[in-house]
Amino acid sequence: MCGNNMSVPLLAEAVTVSGMEKETAAVSFPETHHNQHGWADTLTAIQLPHVKFICPHAPPIPVTLNMKSMMPAWFDLMGLSPNSPEDESGIKKAAENITAIIEHEAKNGIPPNRIMLGGFSQGGALSLYTALTCQHQLAGVVALSCWLPLHRNFPSASSGNKNLPILQCHGDMDIMIPVQFGAMTAEKLKNIVNPQMITFKTYPGLSHSSCPQEMAAVKEFIEQHLPRI
């Protein structure tokens, strides 16, 4: 099982954006900003009244790509190409910590099938990996400007939930995580979940960032898969 009986250290530091009415759904959006609300402010602008947003912050760790300097990160990054070595133990540990949030919310009345994971860049990568390997059937994944960690381990690493809706969004001018990596990820995902579950959107002229059109697509995806009940 993934993360049973774990404490939830990430929630102590997380920014939580509460719903305006009874919360019947939640979106966990792990991020790497530390000194500001970061994505929480962006998500507030597209929030639905019955949905709670939880934005856990990555802890500072030494990152190889950053010359081993400390920076907020969910796992070590040795490179940003599909063939780069990966921090397998760090990825799995981070996924356990995100799963602990899912299980905490479930104990407090929001079932996993009313919980969505999302994230940008490394946060999106972590959300993809967690949703695909966790035993819980989640409502979906929002994967922005990211990739699938440990992609060589799939589809065998998957928990087998074939009906997981996934929205991938990527800027076509992203030089940090090139859009080709996003497209390769989308094709890989079609071998893990039902292909019709995958939506891959690209945005002309967008670099490694977000845009209003992308956030409108995210809001529509959340509305579709986390309707008011």
PDB file of C-alpha atoms in Angstrom:
ATOM      1  CA  MET A   1       0.000   0.000   0.000  1.00  0.00           C
ATOM      2  CA  CYS A   2       1.121   3.558  -0.418  1.00  0.00           C
ATOM      3  CA  GLY A   3       1.607   5.631   2.667  1.00  0.00           C
ATOM      4  CA  ASN A   4      -0.754   3.985   5.149  1.00  0.00           C
ATOM      5  CA  ASN A   5      -0.507   5.100   8.774  1.00  0.00           C
ATOM      6  CA  MET A   6       1.990   7.819   7.915  1.00  0.00           C
ATOM      7  CA  SER A   7       2.114  11.163   9.597  1.00  0.00           C
ATOM      8  CA  VAL A   8       1.487  14.087   7.257  1.00  0.00           C
ATOM      9  CA  PRO A   9       4.485  16.397   7.659  1.00  0.00           C
ATOM     10  CA  LEU A  10       3.754  18.260   4.416  1.00  0.00           C
ATOM     11  CA  LEU A  11       0.433  19.621   5.678  1.00  0.00           C
ATOM     12  CA  ALA A  12       2.053  21.690   8.441  1.00  0.00           C
ATOM     13  CA  GLU A  13       3.754  23.926   5.844  1.00  0.00           C
ATOM     14  CA  ALA A  14       1.136  23.691   3.098  1.00  0.00           C
ATOM     15  CA  VAL A  15      -0.899  26.650   1.887  1.00  0.00           C
ATOM     16  CA  THR A  16      -4.563  25.618   1.914  1.00  0.00           C
ATOM     17  CA  VAL A  17      -7.185  27.563  -0.024  1.00  0.00           C
ATOM     18  CA  SER A  18     -10.542  26.675   1.487  1.00  0.00           C
ATOM     19  CA  GLY A  19     -13.744  26.380  -0.492  1.00  0.00           C
ATOM     20  CA  MET A  20     -16.521  28.953  -0.079  1.00  0.00           C
ATOM     21  CA  GLU A  21     -19.078  26.270   0.767  1.00  0.00           C
ATOM     22  CA  LYS A  22     -19.039  22.665   1.987  1.00  0.00           C
ATOM     23  CA  GLU A  23     -15.887  21.070   0.594  1.00  0.00           C
ATOM     24  CA  THR A  24     -16.715  17.885  -1.278  1.00  0.00           C
ATOM     25  CA  ALA A  25     -13.540  17.717  -3.378  1.00  0.00           C
ATOM     26  CA  ALA A  26      -9.861  18.585  -3.122  1.00  0.00           C
ATOM     27  CA  VAL A  27      -6.920  19.323  -5.415  1.00  0.00           C
ATOM     28  CA  SER A  28      -3.409  18.732  -4.083  1.00  0.00           C
ATOM     29  CA  PHE A  29      -0.919  20.830  -6.032  1.00  0.00           C
ATOM     30  CA  PRO A  30       2.653  20.223  -4.808  1.00  0.00           C
ATOM     31  CA  GLU A  31       4.939  23.138  -5.603  1.00  0.00           C
ATOM     32  CA  THR A  32       8.514  24.268  -5.150  1.00  0.00           C
ATOM     33  CA  HIS A  33       7.924  27.917  -4.160  1.00  0.00           C
ATOM     34  CA  HIS A  34       8.867  28.559  -0.550  1.00  0.00           C
ATOM     35  CA  ASN A  35       8.749  32.249   0.255  1.00  0.00           C
ATOM     36  CA  GLN A  36       5.441  33.108  -1.381  1.00  0.00           C
ATOM     37  CA  HIS A  37       2.066  31.615  -2.042  1.00  0.00           C
ATOM     38  CA  GLY A  38       3.218  30.739  -5.541  1.00  0.00           C
ATOM     39  CA  TRP A  39       0.590  28.624  -7.254  1.00  0.00           C
ATOM     40  CA  ALA A  40      -1.976  29.053  -4.477  1.00  0.00           C
ATOM     41  CA  ASP A  41      -2.763  32.570  -5.721  1.00  0.00           C
ATOM     42  CA  THR A  42      -3.129  31.365  -9.319  1.00  0.00           C
ATOM     43  CA  LEU A  43      -5.389  28.506  -8.275  1.00  0.00           C
ATOM     44  CA  THR A  44      -7.585  30.771  -6.161  1.00  0.00           C
ATOM     45  CA  ALA A  45      -8.543  32.592  -9.362  1.00  0.00           C
ATOM     46  CA  ILE A  46     -10.017  29.402 -10.876  1.00  0.00           C
ATOM     47  CA  GLN A  47     -11.376  27.877  -7.681  1.00  0.00           C
ATOM     48  CA  LEU A  48     -14.804  26.265  -7.511  1.00  0.00           C
ATOM     49  CA  PRO A  49     -16.825  26.869  -4.313  1.00  0.00           C
ATOM     50  CA  HIS A  50     -16.857  23.194  -3.245  1.00  0.00           C
ATOM     51  CA  VAL A  51     -13.169  22.484  -3.954  1.00  0.00           C
ATOM     52  CA  LYS A  52     -10.287  22.840  -1.497  1.00  0.00           C
ATOM     53  CA  PHE A  53      -6.783  23.477  -2.868  1.00  0.00           C
ATOM     54  CA  ILE A  54      -3.814  22.127  -0.907  1.00  0.00           C
ATOM     55  CA  CYS A  55      -0.368  23.385  -1.963  1.00  0.00           C
ATOM     56  CA  PRO A  56       2.379  21.515  -0.067  1.00  0.00           C
ATOM     57  CA  HIS A  57       5.871  22.986  -0.374  1.00  0.00           C
ATOM     58  CA  ALA A  58       8.918  20.990  -1.353  1.00  0.00           C
ATOM     59  CA  PRO A  59      11.646  20.799   1.300  1.00  0.00           C
ATOM     60  CA  PRO A  60      15.080  22.279   0.572  1.00  0.00           C
ATOM     61  CA  ILE A  61      17.472  19.554  -0.595  1.00  0.00           C
ATOM     62  CA  PRO A  62      20.838  19.543  -2.414  1.00  0.00           C
ATOM     63  CA  VAL A  63      20.098  19.386  -6.162  1.00  0.00           C
ATOM     64  CA  THR A  64      22.707  18.074  -8.578  1.00  0.00           C
ATOM     65  CA  LEU A  65      21.580  20.389 -11.414  1.00  0.00           C
ATOM     66  CA  ASN A  66      22.042  23.312  -9.020  1.00  0.00           C
ATOM     67  CA  MET A  67      25.657  22.340  -8.310  1.00  0.00           C
ATOM     68  CA  LYS A  68      24.434  20.485  -5.211  1.00  0.00           C
ATOM     69  CA  SER A  69      23.227  23.741  -3.671  1.00  0.00           C
ATOM     70  CA  MET A  70      20.171  23.597  -1.455  1.00  0.00           C
ATOM     71  CA  MET A  71      16.884  24.510  -3.125  1.00  0.00           C
ATOM     72  CA  PRO A  72      13.234  23.500  -2.716  1.00  0.00           C
ATOM     73  CA  ALA A  73      12.768  20.259  -4.641  1.00  0.00           C
ATOM     74  CA  TRP A  74      10.707  17.092  -4.326  1.00  0.00           C
ATOM     75  CA  PHE A  75      13.594  14.913  -5.490  1.00  0.00           C
ATOM     76  CA  ASP A  76      17.094  15.352  -6.879  1.00  0.00           C
ATOM     77  CA  LEU A  77      17.491  16.297 -10.540  1.00  0.00           C
ATOM     78  CA  MET A  78      20.582  15.053 -12.353  1.00  0.00           C
ATOM     79  CA  GLY A  79      19.459  16.231 -15.782  1.00  0.00           C
ATOM     80  CA  LEU A  80      16.401  17.260 -17.780  1.00  0.00           C
ATOM     81  CA  SER A  81      16.528  14.831 -20.699  1.00  0.00           C
ATOM     82  CA  PRO A  82      14.592  11.539 -21.048  1.00  0.00           C
ATOM     83  CA  ASN A  83      17.848   9.597 -20.646  1.00  0.00           C
ATOM     84  CA  SER A  84      19.161  11.395 -17.548  1.00  0.00           C
ATOM     85  CA  PRO A  85      19.736   9.311 -14.387  1.00  0.00           C
ATOM     86  CA  GLU A  86      16.938   9.689 -11.845  1.00  0.00           C
ATOM     87  CA  ASP A  87      16.609   9.852  -8.073  1.00  0.00           C
ATOM     88  CA  GLU A  88      14.432   6.753  -7.721  1.00  0.00           C
ATOM     89  CA  SER A  89      14.379   6.634  -3.915  1.00  0.00           C
ATOM     90  CA  GLY A  90      13.660  10.363  -3.672  1.00  0.00           C
ATOM     91  CA  ILE A  91      10.802  10.140  -6.197  1.00  0.00           C
ATOM     92  CA  LYS A  92       9.213   7.214  -4.368  1.00  0.00           C
ATOM     93  CA  LYS A  93       9.561   8.905  -0.989  1.00  0.00           C
ATOM     94  CA  ALA A  94       7.979  12.107  -2.286  1.00  0.00           C
ATOM     95  CA  ALA A  95       5.114  10.088  -3.792  1.00  0.00           C
ATOM     96  CA  GLU A  96       4.509   8.451  -0.410  1.00  0.00           C
ATOM     97  CA  ASN A  97       4.275  11.888   1.190  1.00  0.00           C
ATOM     98  CA  ILE A  98       1.714  13.090  -1.372  1.00  0.00           C
ATOM     99  CA  THR A  99      -0.264   9.875  -0.897  1.00  0.00           C
ATOM    100  CA  ALA A 100      -0.323  10.579   2.838  1.00  0.00           C
ATOM    101  CA  ILE A 101      -2.164  13.831   2.048  1.00  0.00           C
ATOM    102  CA  ILE A 102      -4.723  11.900  -0.018  1.00  0.00           C
ATOM    103  CA  GLU A 103      -5.292   9.487   2.851  1.00  0.00           C
ATOM    104  CA  HIS A 104      -5.520  12.296   5.387  1.00  0.00           C
ATOM    105  CA  GLU A 105      -8.246  13.955   3.314  1.00  0.00           C
ATOM    106  CA  ALA A 106     -10.049  10.620   2.926  1.00  0.00           C
ATOM    107  CA  LYS A 107     -10.108  10.176   6.709  1.00  0.00           C
ATOM    108  CA  ASN A 108     -11.614  13.654   6.974  1.00  0.00           C
ATOM    109  CA  GLY A 109     -14.453  12.985   4.574  1.00  0.00           C
ATOM    110  CA  ILE A 110     -13.215  13.600   1.010  1.00  0.00           C
ATOM    111  CA  PRO A 111     -12.826  10.211  -0.724  1.00  0.00           C
ATOM    112  CA  PRO A 112      -9.900   9.611  -3.114  1.00  0.00           C
ATOM    113  CA  ASN A 113     -12.197   9.604  -6.155  1.00  0.00           C
ATOM    114  CA  ARG A 114     -12.994  13.243  -5.287  1.00  0.00           C
ATOM    115  CA  ILE A 115      -9.312  14.184  -5.022  1.00  0.00           C
ATOM    116  CA  MET A 116      -7.205  15.397  -7.927  1.00  0.00           C
ATOM    117  CA  LEU A 117      -3.441  15.858  -8.101  1.00  0.00           C
ATOM    118  CA  GLY A 118      -1.793  18.613 -10.082  1.00  0.00           C
ATOM    119  CA  GLY A 119       1.435  20.486 -10.471  1.00  0.00           C
ATOM    120  CA  PHE A 120       3.821  22.483 -12.612  1.00  0.00           C
ATOM    121  CA  SER A 121       7.246  21.196 -13.712  1.00  0.00           C
ATOM    122  CA  GLN A 122       8.662  18.945 -10.958  1.00  0.00           C
ATOM    123  CA  GLY A 123       5.381  19.212  -9.025  1.00  0.00           C
ATOM    124  CA  GLY A 124       3.484  17.985 -12.065  1.00  0.00           C
ATOM    125  CA  ALA A 125       5.959  15.157 -12.567  1.00  0.00           C
ATOM    126  CA  LEU A 126       5.495  14.083  -8.946  1.00  0.00           C
ATOM    127  CA  SER A 127       1.702  14.227  -9.269  1.00  0.00           C
ATOM    128  CA  LEU A 128       1.766  12.068 -12.413  1.00  0.00           C
ATOM    129  CA  TYR A 129       3.984   9.460 -10.776  1.00  0.00           C
ATOM    130  CA  THR A 130       1.958   9.423  -7.548  1.00  0.00           C
ATOM    131  CA  ALA A 131      -1.408   9.076  -9.276  1.00  0.00           C
ATOM    132  CA  LEU A 132      -0.193   6.248 -11.522  1.00  0.00           C
ATOM    133  CA  THR A 133       1.445   4.213  -8.760  1.00  0.00           C
ATOM    134  CA  CYS A 134      -0.924   4.832  -5.844  1.00  0.00           C
ATOM    135  CA  GLN A 135      -3.576   2.227  -5.016  1.00  0.00           C
ATOM    136  CA  HIS A 136      -6.335   4.840  -4.846  1.00  0.00           C
ATOM    137  CA  GLN A 137      -8.510   5.681  -7.847  1.00  0.00           C
ATOM    138  CA  LEU A 138      -8.200   9.466  -8.066  1.00  0.00           C
ATOM    139  CA  ALA A 139     -10.361  11.997  -9.904  1.00  0.00           C
ATOM    140  CA  GLY A 140      -7.580  13.006 -12.280  1.00  0.00           C
ATOM    141  CA  VAL A 141      -4.207  14.679 -12.783  1.00  0.00           C
ATOM    142  CA  VAL A 142      -3.276  18.147 -14.047  1.00  0.00           C
ATOM    143  CA  ALA A 143       0.275  17.888 -15.419  1.00  0.00           C
ATOM    144  CA  LEU A 144       1.720  21.250 -16.487  1.00  0.00           C
ATOM    145  CA  SER A 145       5.064  21.590 -18.313  1.00  0.00           C
ATOM    146  CA  CYS A 146       6.343  18.289 -16.962  1.00  0.00           C
ATOM    147  CA  TRP A 147       7.310  14.684 -17.613  1.00  0.00           C
ATOM    148  CA  LEU A 148       6.767  11.202 -16.173  1.00  0.00           C
ATOM    149  CA  PRO A 149       9.513  10.290 -13.666  1.00  0.00           C
ATOM    150  CA  LEU A 150      10.974   6.773 -13.836  1.00  0.00           C
ATOM    151  CA  HIS A 151       9.231   6.330 -17.197  1.00  0.00           C
ATOM    152  CA  ARG A 152      11.226   3.173 -17.931  1.00  0.00           C
ATOM    153  CA  ASN A 153       9.457   1.439 -15.020  1.00  0.00           C
ATOM    154  CA  PHE A 154       6.062   1.800 -16.709  1.00  0.00           C
ATOM    155  CA  PRO A 155       3.621   0.333 -17.445  1.00  0.00           C
ATOM    156  CA  SER A 156       4.675  -2.372 -14.951  1.00  0.00           C
ATOM    157  CA  ALA A 157       4.994   0.163 -12.083  1.00  0.00           C
ATOM    158  CA  SER A 158       1.392   1.276 -12.563  1.00  0.00           C
ATOM    159  CA  SER A 159      -1.208   0.305  -9.976  1.00  0.00           C
ATOM    160  CA  GLY A 160      -3.492  -0.599 -12.880  1.00  0.00           C
ATOM    161  CA  ASN A 161      -6.068   2.206 -12.698  1.00  0.00           C
ATOM    162  CA  LYS A 162      -6.759   2.556 -16.425  1.00  0.00           C
ATOM    163  CA  ASN A 163      -9.485   5.188 -16.136  1.00  0.00           C
ATOM    164  CA  LEU A 164      -7.401   8.068 -14.786  1.00  0.00           C
ATOM    165  CA  PRO A 165      -8.168  11.353 -16.588  1.00  0.00           C
ATOM    166  CA  ILE A 166      -4.971  13.298 -17.306  1.00  0.00           C
ATOM    167  CA  LEU A 167      -4.698  16.863 -18.604  1.00  0.00           C
ATOM    168  CA  GLN A 168      -1.237  17.703 -19.909  1.00  0.00           C
ATOM    169  CA  CYS A 169      -0.418  21.301 -20.869  1.00  0.00           C
ATOM    170  CA  HIS A 170       2.882  22.504 -22.304  1.00  0.00           C
ATOM    171  CA  GLY A 171       4.277  25.679 -23.869  1.00  0.00           C
ATOM    172  CA  ASP A 172       5.828  25.112 -27.292  1.00  0.00           C
ATOM    173  CA  MET A 173       8.686  27.520 -26.475  1.00  0.00           C
ATOM    174  CA  ASP A 174       9.697  25.796 -23.226  1.00  0.00           C
ATOM    175  CA  ILE A 175      13.492  25.484 -23.246  1.00  0.00           C
ATOM    176  CA  MET A 176      13.727  23.939 -19.767  1.00  0.00           C
ATOM    177  CA  ILE A 177      11.351  21.017 -20.392  1.00  0.00           C
ATOM    178  CA  PRO A 178      10.988  20.986 -24.205  1.00  0.00           C
ATOM    179  CA  VAL A 179       7.501  20.362 -25.555  1.00  0.00           C
ATOM    180  CA  GLN A 180       8.829  17.218 -27.274  1.00  0.00           C
ATOM    181  CA  PHE A 181       9.338  15.695 -23.815  1.00  0.00           C
ATOM    182  CA  GLY A 182       5.719  16.481 -23.024  1.00  0.00           C
ATOM    183  CA  ALA A 183       4.611  14.823 -26.272  1.00  0.00           C
ATOM    184  CA  MET A 184       6.747  11.752 -25.519  1.00  0.00           C
ATOM    185  CA  THR A 185       5.177  11.619 -22.053  1.00  0.00           C
ATOM    186  CA  ALA A 186       1.680  11.768 -23.558  1.00  0.00           C
ATOM    187  CA  GLU A 187       2.487   8.825 -25.827  1.00  0.00           C
ATOM    188  CA  LYS A 188       3.918   6.867 -22.909  1.00  0.00           C
ATOM    189  CA  LEU A 189       0.810   7.576 -20.826  1.00  0.00           C
ATOM    190  CA  LYS A 190      -1.365   6.069 -23.575  1.00  0.00           C
ATOM    191  CA  ASN A 191       0.319   2.738 -22.809  1.00  0.00           C
ATOM    192  CA  ILE A 192      -0.484   3.062 -19.086  1.00  0.00           C
ATOM    193  CA  VAL A 193      -4.077   4.337 -19.004  1.00  0.00           C
ATOM    194  CA  ASN A 194      -6.857   4.265 -21.579  1.00  0.00           C
ATOM    195  CA  PRO A 195      -5.693   6.552 -24.430  1.00  0.00           C
ATOM    196  CA  GLN A 196      -8.975   8.480 -24.446  1.00  0.00           C
ATOM    197  CA  MET A 197      -8.185   9.571 -20.869  1.00  0.00           C
ATOM    198  CA  ILE A 198      -5.216  11.667 -22.106  1.00  0.00           C
ATOM    199  CA  THR A 199      -5.615  15.295 -23.188  1.00  0.00           C
ATOM    200  CA  PHE A 200      -2.413  17.007 -24.364  1.00  0.00           C
ATOM    201  CA  LYS A 201      -2.644  20.762 -25.047  1.00  0.00           C
ATOM    202  CA  THR A 202       0.177  22.964 -26.317  1.00  0.00           C
ATOM    203  CA  TYR A 203       0.336  26.752 -26.179  1.00  0.00           C
ATOM    204  CA  PRO A 204       2.123  28.739 -28.931  1.00  0.00           C
ATOM    205  CA  GLY A 205       4.839  31.086 -27.719  1.00  0.00           C
ATOM    206  CA  LEU A 206       4.622  29.943 -24.095  1.00  0.00           C
ATOM    207  CA  SER A 207       7.901  29.301 -22.277  1.00  0.00           C
ATOM    208  CA  HIS A 208       8.345  27.353 -19.013  1.00  0.00           C
ATOM    209  CA  SER A 209       5.405  29.115 -17.409  1.00  0.00           C
ATOM    210  CA  SER A 210       1.617  29.326 -17.462  1.00  0.00           C
ATOM    211  CA  CYS A 211      -0.913  31.500 -19.274  1.00  0.00           C
ATOM    212  CA  PRO A 212      -4.611  32.444 -18.895  1.00  0.00           C
ATOM    213  CA  GLN A 213      -5.691  30.038 -21.656  1.00  0.00           C
ATOM    214  CA  GLU A 214      -3.943  27.178 -19.884  1.00  0.00           C
ATOM    215  CA  MET A 215      -5.571  28.004 -16.556  1.00  0.00           C
ATOM    216  CA  ALA A 216      -8.977  28.167 -18.264  1.00  0.00           C
ATOM    217  CA  ALA A 217      -8.357  24.614 -19.513  1.00  0.00           C
ATOM    218  CA  VAL A 218      -7.375  23.556 -15.985  1.00  0.00           C
ATOM    219  CA  LYS A 219     -10.562  25.036 -14.541  1.00  0.00           C
ATOM    220  CA  GLU A 220     -12.691  23.274 -17.167  1.00  0.00           C
ATOM    221  CA  PHE A 221     -10.942  19.968 -16.382  1.00  0.00           C
ATOM    222  CA  ILE A 222     -11.569  20.389 -12.639  1.00  0.00           C
ATOM    223  CA  GLU A 223     -15.221  21.288 -13.255  1.00  0.00           C
ATOM    224  CA  GLN A 224     -15.649  18.204 -15.427  1.00  0.00           C
ATOM    225  CA  HIS A 225     -14.053  15.694 -13.070  1.00  0.00           C
ATOM    226  CA  LEU A 226     -14.890  17.244  -9.685  1.00  0.00           C
ATOM    227  CA  PRO A 227     -18.501  18.402 -10.184  1.00  0.00           C
ATOM    228  CA  ARG A 228     -20.522  19.824  -7.318  1.00  0.00           C
ATOM    229  CA  ILE A 229     -22.423  17.090  -5.454  1.00  0.00           C
TER     230      ILE A 229
END
